[in-house]
mmCIF file of C-alpha atoms in Angstrom:
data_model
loop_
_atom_site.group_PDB
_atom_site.id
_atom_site.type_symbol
_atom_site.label_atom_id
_atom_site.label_comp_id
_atom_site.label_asym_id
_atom_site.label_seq_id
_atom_site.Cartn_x
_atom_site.Cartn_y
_atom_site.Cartn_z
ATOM 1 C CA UNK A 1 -26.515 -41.293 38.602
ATOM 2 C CA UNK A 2 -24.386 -44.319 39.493
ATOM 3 C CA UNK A 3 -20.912 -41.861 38.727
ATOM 4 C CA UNK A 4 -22.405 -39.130 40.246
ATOM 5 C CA UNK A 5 -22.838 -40.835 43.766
ATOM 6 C CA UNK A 6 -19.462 -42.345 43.552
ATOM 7 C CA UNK A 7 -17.721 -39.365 42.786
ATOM 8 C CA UNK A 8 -19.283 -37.624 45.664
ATOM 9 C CA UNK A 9 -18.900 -40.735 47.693
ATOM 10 C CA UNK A 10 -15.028 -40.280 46.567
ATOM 11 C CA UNK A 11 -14.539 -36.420 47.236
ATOM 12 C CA UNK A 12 -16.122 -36.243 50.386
ATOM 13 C CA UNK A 13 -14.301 -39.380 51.909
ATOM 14 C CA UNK A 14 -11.234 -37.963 50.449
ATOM 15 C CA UNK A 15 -12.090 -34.340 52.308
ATOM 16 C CA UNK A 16 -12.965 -35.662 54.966
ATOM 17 C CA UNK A 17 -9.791 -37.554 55.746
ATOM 18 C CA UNK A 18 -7.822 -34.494 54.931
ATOM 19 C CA UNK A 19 -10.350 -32.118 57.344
ATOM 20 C CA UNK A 20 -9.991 -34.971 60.187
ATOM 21 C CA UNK A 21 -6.072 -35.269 59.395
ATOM 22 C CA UNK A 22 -5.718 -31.384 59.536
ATOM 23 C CA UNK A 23 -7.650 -31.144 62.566
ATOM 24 C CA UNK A 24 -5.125 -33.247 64.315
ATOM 25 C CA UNK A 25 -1.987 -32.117 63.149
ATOM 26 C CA UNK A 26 -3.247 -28.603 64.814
ATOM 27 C CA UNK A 27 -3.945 -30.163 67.847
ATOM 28 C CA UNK A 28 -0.465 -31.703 67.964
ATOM 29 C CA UNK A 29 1.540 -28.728 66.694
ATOM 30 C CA UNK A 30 -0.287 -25.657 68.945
ATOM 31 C CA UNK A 31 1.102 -25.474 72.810
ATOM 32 C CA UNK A 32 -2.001 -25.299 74.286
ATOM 33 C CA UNK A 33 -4.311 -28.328 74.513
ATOM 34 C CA UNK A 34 -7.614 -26.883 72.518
ATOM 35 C CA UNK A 35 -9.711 -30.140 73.186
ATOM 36 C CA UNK A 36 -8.890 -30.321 76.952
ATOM 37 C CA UNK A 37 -9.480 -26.323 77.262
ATOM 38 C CA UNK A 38 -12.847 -26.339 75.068
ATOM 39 C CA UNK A 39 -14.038 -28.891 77.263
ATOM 40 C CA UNK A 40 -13.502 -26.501 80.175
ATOM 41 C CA UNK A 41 -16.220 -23.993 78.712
ATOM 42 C CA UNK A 42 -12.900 -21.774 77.281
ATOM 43 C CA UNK A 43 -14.486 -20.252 74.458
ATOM 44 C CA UNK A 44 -11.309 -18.460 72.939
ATOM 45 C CA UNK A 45 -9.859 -21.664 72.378
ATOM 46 C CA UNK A 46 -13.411 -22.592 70.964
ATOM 47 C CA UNK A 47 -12.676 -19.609 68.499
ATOM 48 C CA UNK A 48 -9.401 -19.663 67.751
ATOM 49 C CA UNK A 49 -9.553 -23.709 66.610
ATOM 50 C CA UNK A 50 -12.741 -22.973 64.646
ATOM 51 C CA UNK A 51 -11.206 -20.435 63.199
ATOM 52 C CA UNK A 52 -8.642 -22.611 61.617
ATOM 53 C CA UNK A 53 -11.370 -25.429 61.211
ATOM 54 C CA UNK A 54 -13.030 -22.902 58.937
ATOM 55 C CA UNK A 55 -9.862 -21.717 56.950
ATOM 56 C CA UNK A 56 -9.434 -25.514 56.341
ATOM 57 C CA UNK A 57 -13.007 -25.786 55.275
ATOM 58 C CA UNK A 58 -12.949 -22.712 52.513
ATOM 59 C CA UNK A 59 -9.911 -24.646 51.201
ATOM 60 C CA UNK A 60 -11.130 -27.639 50.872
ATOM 61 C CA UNK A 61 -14.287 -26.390 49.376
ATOM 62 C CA UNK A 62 -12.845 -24.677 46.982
ATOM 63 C CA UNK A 63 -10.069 -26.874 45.985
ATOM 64 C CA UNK A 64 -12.856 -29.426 45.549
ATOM 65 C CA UNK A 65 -14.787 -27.003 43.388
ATOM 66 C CA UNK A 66 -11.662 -26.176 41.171
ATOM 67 C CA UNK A 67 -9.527 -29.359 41.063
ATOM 68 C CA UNK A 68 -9.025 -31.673 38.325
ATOM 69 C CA UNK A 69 -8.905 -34.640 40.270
ATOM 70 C CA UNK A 70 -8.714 -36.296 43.615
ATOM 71 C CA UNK A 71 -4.674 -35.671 43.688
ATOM 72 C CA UNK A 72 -5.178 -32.230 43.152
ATOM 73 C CA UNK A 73 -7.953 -31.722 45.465
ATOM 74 C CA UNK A 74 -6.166 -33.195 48.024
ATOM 75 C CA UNK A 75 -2.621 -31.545 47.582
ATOM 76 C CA UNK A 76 -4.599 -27.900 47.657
ATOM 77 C CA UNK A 77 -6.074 -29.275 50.942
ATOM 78 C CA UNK A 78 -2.771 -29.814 52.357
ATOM 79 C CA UNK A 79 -1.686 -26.183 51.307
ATOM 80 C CA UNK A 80 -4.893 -24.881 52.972
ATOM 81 C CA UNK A 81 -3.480 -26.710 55.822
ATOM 82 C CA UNK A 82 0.244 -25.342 55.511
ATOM 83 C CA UNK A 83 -0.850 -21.736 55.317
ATOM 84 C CA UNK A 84 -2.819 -22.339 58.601
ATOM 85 C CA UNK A 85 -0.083 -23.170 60.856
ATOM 86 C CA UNK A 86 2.291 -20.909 58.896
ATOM 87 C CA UNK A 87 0.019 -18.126 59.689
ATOM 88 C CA UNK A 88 -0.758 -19.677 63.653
ATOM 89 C CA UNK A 89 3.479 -19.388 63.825
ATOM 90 C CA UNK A 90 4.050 -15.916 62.359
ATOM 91 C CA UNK A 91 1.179 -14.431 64.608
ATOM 92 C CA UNK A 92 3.109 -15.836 67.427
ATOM 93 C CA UNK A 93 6.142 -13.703 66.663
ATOM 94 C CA UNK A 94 4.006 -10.538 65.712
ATOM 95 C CA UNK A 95 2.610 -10.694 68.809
ATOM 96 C CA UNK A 96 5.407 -11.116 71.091
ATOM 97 C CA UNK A 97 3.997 -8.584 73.725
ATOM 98 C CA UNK A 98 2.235 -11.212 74.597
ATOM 99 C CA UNK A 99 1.974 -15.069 73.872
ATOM 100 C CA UNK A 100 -0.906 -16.691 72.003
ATOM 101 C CA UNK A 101 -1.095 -19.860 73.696
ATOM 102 C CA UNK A 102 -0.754 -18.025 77.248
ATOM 103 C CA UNK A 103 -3.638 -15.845 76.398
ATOM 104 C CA UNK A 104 -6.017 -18.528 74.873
ATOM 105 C CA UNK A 105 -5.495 -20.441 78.009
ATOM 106 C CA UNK A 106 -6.273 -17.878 80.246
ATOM 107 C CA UNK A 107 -9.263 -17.576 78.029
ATOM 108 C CA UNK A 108 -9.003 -14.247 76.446
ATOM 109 C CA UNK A 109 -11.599 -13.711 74.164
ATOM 110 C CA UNK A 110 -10.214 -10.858 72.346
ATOM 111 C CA UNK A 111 -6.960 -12.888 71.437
ATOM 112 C CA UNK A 112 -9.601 -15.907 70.241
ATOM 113 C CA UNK A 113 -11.717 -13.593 68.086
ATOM 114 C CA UNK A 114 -8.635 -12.147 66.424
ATOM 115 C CA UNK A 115 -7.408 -15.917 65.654
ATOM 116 C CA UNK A 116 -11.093 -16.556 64.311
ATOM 117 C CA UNK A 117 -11.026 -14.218 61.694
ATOM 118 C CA UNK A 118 -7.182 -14.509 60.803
ATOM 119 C CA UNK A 119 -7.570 -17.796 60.029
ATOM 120 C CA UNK A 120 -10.784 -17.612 58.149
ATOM 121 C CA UNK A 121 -8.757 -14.563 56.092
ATOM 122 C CA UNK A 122 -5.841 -16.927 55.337
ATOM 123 C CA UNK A 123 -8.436 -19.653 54.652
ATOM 124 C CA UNK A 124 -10.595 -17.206 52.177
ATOM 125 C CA UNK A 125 -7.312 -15.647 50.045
ATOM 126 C CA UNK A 126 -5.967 -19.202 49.858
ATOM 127 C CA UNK A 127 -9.555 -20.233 48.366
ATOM 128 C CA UNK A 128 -9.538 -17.490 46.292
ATOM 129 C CA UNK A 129 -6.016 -18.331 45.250
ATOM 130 C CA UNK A 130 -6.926 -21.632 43.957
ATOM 131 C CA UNK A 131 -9.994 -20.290 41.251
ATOM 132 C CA UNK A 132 -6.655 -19.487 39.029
#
């Protein structure tokens, strides 16, 4: 029992620290300020950084479910975290009618919702992707 709790103890530290460390590094890379707008009741930036919260979260789960040790759990968490922005950065040039960042700041829903469930799809295939 003794292992048990101290591998759990160890994994969810570990996740943790990589959720906490993703969760910044969007806040720094993204234009708009998510914390200062979510604290302004704008609930597209509520979506759109849950969204990638999530997509973070189905990576980490799984790569915690599938890794062979704390390096590899962590290193999968990092690509969970890569394929997040990558995807935040190539949905700004698809959608160059209008911008991203403009739109969640002006607290369009519609552009937050889409962000939601992008990122939980990148989050889910990149899960998937790590069961092989």
């Amino acid at each position: 029992m003794g292992n048990l709790l101290q591998s759990f103890s160890i994994y969810a530290l570990t996740a943790l620290g990589v959720f906490i460390a993703a969760m910044l590094i969007i806040v720094l890379v993204t234009r708009h300020k998510e914390f200062e707008l979510i604290g302004k009741g704008n609930q597209a930036a509520a979506l759109s950084f849950g969204g990638k919260l999530l997509g973070i979260a189905f990576v980490l789960g799984s790569a915690i479910t599938n890794s062979v040790s704390l390096l590899d759990m962590v290193i999968w968490g990092v690509v969970g975290l890569v394929a997040q922005l990558l995807f935040f950065f190539i949905s700004e040039l698809i959608t160059i009618r209008f911008s991203i960042s403009d739109a969640i700041e002006k607290d369009n829903k519609a552009v937050g919702i889409l962000l939601l469930l992008l990122s939980l799809s990148v989050g889910w295939i990149v899960a998937a992707c790590l069961t092989y």
